[in-house]
Short mmCIF file of C-alpha atoms in Angstrom, two decimals:
data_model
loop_
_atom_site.label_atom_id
_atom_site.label_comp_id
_atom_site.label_asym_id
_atom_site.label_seq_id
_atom_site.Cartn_x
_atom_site.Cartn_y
_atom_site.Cartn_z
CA UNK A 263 -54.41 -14.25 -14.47
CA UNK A 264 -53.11 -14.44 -18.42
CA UNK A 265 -49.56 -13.16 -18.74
CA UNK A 266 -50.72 -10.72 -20.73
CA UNK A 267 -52.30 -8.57 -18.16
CA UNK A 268 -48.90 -8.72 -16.24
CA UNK A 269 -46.56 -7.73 -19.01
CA UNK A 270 -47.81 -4.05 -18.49
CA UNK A 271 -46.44 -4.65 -14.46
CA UNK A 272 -43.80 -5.99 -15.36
CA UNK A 273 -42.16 -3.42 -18.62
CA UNK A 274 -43.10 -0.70 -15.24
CA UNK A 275 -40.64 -2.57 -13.15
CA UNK A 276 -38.01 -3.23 -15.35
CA UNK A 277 -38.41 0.42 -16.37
CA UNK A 278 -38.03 1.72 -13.35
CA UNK A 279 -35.16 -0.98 -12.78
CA UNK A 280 -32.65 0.64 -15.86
CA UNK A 281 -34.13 4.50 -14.70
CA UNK A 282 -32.44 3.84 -11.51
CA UNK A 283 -29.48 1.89 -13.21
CA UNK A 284 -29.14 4.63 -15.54
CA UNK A 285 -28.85 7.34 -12.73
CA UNK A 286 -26.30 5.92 -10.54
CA UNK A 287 -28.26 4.17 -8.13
CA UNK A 288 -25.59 1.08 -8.27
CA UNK A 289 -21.99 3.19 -8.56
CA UNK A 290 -21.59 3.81 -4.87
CA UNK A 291 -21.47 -0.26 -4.31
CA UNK A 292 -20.06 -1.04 -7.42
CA UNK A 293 -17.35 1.28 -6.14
CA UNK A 294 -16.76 0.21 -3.12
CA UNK A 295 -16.34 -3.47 -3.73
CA UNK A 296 -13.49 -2.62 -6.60
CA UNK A 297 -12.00 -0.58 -3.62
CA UNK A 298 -12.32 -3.91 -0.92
CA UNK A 299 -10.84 -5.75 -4.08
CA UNK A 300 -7.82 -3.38 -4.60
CA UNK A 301 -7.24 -4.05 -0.59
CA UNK A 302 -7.56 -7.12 -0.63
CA UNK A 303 -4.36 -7.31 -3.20
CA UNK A 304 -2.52 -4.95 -1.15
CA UNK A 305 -2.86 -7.52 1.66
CA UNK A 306 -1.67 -10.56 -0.25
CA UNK A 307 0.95 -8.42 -1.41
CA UNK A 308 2.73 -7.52 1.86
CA UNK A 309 1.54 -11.39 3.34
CA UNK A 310 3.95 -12.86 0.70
CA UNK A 311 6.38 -10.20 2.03
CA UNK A 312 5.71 -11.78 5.58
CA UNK A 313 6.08 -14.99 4.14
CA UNK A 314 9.79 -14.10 3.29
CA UNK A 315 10.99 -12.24 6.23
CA UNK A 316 12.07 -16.05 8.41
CA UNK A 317 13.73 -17.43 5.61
CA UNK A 318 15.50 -14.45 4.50
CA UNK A 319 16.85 -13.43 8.06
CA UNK A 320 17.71 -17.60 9.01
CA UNK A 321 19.88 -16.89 5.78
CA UNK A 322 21.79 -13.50 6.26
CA UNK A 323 22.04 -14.74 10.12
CA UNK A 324 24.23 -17.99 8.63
CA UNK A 325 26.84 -15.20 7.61
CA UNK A 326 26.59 -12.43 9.68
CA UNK A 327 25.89 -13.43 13.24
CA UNK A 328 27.30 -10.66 14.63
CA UNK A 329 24.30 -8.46 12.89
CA UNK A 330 21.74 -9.11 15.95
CA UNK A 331 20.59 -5.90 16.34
CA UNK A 332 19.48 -5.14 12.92
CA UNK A 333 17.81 -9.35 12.73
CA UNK A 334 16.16 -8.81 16.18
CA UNK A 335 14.90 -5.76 14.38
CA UNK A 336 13.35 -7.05 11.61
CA UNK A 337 12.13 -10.50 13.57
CA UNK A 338 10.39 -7.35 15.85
CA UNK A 339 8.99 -5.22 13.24
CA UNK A 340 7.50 -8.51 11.46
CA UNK A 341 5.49 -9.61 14.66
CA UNK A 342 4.41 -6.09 15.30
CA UNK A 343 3.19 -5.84 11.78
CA UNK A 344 1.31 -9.38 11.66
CA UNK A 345 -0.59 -8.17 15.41
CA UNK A 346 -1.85 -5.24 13.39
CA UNK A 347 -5.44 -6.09 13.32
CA UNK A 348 -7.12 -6.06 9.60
CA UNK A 349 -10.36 -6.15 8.17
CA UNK A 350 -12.77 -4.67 5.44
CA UNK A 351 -13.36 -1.99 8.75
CA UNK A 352 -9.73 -0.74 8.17
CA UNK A 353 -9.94 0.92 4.81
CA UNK A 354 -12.62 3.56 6.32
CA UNK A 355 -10.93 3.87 10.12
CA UNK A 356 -8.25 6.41 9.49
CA UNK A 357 -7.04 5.12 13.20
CA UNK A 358 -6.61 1.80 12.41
CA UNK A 359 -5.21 2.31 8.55
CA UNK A 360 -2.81 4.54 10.23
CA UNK A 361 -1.67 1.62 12.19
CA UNK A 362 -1.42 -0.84 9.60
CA UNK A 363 0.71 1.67 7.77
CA UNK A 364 2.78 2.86 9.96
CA UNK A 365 3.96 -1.44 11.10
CA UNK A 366 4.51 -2.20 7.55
CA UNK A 367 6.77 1.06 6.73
CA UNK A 368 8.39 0.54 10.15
CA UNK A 369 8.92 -3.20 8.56
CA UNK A 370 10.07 -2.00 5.04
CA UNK A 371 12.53 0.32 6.78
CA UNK A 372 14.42 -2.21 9.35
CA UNK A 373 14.54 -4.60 5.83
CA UNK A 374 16.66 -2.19 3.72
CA UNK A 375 19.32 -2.48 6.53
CA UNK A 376 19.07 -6.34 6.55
CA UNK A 377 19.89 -6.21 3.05
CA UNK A 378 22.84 -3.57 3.11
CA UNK A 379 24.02 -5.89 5.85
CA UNK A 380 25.29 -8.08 2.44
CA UNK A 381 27.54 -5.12 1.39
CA UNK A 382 29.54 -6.03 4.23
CA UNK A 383 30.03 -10.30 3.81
CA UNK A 384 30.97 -10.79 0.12
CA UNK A 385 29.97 -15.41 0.87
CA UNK A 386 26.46 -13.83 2.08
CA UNK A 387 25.98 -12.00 -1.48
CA UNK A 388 27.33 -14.32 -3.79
CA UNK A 389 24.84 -16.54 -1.64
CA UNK A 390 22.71 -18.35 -4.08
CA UNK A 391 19.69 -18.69 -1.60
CA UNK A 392 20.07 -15.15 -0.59
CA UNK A 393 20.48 -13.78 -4.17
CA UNK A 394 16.91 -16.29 -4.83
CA UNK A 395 15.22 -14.65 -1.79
CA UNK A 396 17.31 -11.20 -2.25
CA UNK A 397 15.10 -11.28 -6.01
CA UNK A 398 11.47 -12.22 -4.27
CA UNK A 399 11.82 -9.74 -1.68
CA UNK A 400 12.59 -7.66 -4.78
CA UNK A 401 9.94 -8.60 -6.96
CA UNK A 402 7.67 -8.71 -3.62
CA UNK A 403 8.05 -5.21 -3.15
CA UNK A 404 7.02 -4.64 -6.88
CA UNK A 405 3.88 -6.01 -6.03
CA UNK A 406 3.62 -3.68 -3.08
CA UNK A 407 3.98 -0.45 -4.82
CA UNK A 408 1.94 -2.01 -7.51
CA UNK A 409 -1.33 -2.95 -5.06
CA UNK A 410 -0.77 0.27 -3.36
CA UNK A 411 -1.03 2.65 -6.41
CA UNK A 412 -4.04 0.50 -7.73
CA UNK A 413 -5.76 1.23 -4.30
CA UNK A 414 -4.92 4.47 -3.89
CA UNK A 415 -6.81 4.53 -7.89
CA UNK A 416 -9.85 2.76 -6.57
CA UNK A 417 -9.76 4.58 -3.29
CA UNK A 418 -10.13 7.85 -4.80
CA UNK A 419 -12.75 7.11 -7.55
CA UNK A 420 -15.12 5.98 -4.43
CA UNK A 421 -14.46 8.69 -2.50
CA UNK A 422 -15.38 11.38 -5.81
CA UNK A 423 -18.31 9.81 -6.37
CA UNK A 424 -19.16 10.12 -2.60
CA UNK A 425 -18.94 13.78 -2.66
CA UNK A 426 -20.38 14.54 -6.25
CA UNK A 427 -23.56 14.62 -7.57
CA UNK A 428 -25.74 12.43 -8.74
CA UNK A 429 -23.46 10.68 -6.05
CA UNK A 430 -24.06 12.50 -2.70
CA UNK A 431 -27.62 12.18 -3.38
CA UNK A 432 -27.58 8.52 -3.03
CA UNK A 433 -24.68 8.77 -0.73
CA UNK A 434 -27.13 10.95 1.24
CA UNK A 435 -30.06 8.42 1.09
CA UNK A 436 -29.94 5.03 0.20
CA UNK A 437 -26.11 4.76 1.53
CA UNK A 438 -25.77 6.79 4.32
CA UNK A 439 -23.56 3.98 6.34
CA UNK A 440 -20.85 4.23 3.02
CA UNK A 441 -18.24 5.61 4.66
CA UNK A 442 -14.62 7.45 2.87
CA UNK A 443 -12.09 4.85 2.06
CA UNK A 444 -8.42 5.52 3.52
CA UNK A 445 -5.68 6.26 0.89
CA UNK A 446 -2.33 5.28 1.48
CA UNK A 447 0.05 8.46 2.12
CA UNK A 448 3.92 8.53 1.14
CA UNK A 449 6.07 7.64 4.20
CA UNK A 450 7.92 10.25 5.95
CA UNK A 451 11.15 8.54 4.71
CA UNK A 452 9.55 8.45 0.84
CA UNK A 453 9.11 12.43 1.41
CA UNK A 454 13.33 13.17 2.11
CA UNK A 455 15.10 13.03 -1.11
CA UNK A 456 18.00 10.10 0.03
CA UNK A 457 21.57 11.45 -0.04
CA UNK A 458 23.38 9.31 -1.84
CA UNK A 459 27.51 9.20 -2.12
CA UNK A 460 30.18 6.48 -3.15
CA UNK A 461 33.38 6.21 -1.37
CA UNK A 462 35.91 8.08 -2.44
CA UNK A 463 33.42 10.28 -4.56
CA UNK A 464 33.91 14.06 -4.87
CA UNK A 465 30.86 16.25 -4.40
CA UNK A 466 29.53 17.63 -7.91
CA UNK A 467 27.30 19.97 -6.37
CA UNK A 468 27.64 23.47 -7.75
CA UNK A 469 29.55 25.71 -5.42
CA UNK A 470 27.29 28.78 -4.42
CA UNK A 471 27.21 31.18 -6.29
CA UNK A 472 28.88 34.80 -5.22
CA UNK A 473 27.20 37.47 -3.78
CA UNK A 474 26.36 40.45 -5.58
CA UNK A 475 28.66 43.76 -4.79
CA UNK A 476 26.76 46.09 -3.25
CA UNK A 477 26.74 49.61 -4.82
CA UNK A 478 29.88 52.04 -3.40
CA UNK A 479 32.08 48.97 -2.63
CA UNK A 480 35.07 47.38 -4.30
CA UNK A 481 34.49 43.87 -6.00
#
């Protein structure tokens, strides 16, 4: 058969191949992947955290031995975190993201107290390996906050087009096993406002204010 009786098949098909372009047909897995993607940084992200955590607490344990609590702690909250099971599954199981969130804040917590531990042993901060791992951790963390926003971006640009037309028509059809991705919510220590005060510090807060006379009484 000359190609020139198939050229009229074939301008059909690639028509009907940029209509469907042109109407969405691709943006639900086009979204999705950029949100697996955006995981998948927030993953390496708190993995080079893990990676930290031994020789960080093998340091501050060289000076402060006496700190077992708070290094049992964080050895603790590391395993628990790493047994966290993870997978593509875990950005759309609200259960399971839950989980993974909850280990890791429980981790981040139990390491601010490792590292106020150096406010106490002036050799353990003028440290030069812990003031090198003191600044990954830092920088770490960084990255954290960094993958997390970025997610939480990606996250809810899938989920819009999910629930919006021409979205939920395809969402509705073609996709009907594309489930809502998990955001990441603000710990329930990020939600308290920390009180912060310096030794020896007076308070600056404004003293309340008086209350108003009533009428028929002396001021």
């Amino acid at each position: 058969m000359s190609i020139w009786k198939q050229l009229p098949k074939l301008a059909a098909a690639l028509g009907l191949a940029l209509a469907l372009a042109g109407c969405g047909v691709n943006t639900i897995p086009t979204k999705d992947q950029a949100v697996k993607a955006r995981w998948a940084d927030v993953q390496a992200a708190y993995q080079r955290r893990n990676d930290l955590i031994p020789n960080l607490a093998n340091t501050v344990a060289a000076y402060a031995k006496q700190e077992q609590t708070v290094l049992i702690q964080v050895t603790q909250a590391r395993a628990s975190a790493t047994q966290v099971k993870v997978d593509a599954s875990t950005i759309t199981d609200p259960a399971k993201f839950k989980e993974f969130q909850d280990a890791q804040d429980k981790l981040s917590g139990v390491l601010g107290r490792l590292m106020a531990i150096s406010e106490n042993y002036p050799d353990l901060k003028s440290n030069q390996n812990f003031l090198a791992l003191q600044a990954q951790l830092e920088g770490t963390e960084n990255r954290i906050e960094i993958a997390r926003r970025d997610y939480n971006s990606a996250v809810q640009d899938y989920n819009t087009e999910l629930v919006t037309i021409p979205g939920s028509l395809w969402a509705a059809t073609m996709y009907k096993s594309y489930k809502q991705a998990t955001p990441f919510a603000a710990s329930t220590a990020a939600q308290s406002a920390p009180v912060v005060s310096f030794p020896g510090a007076t308070s600056t807060a404004p003293s309340p204010a008086p209350a108003a006379a009533q009428p028929g009484t002396k001021p």
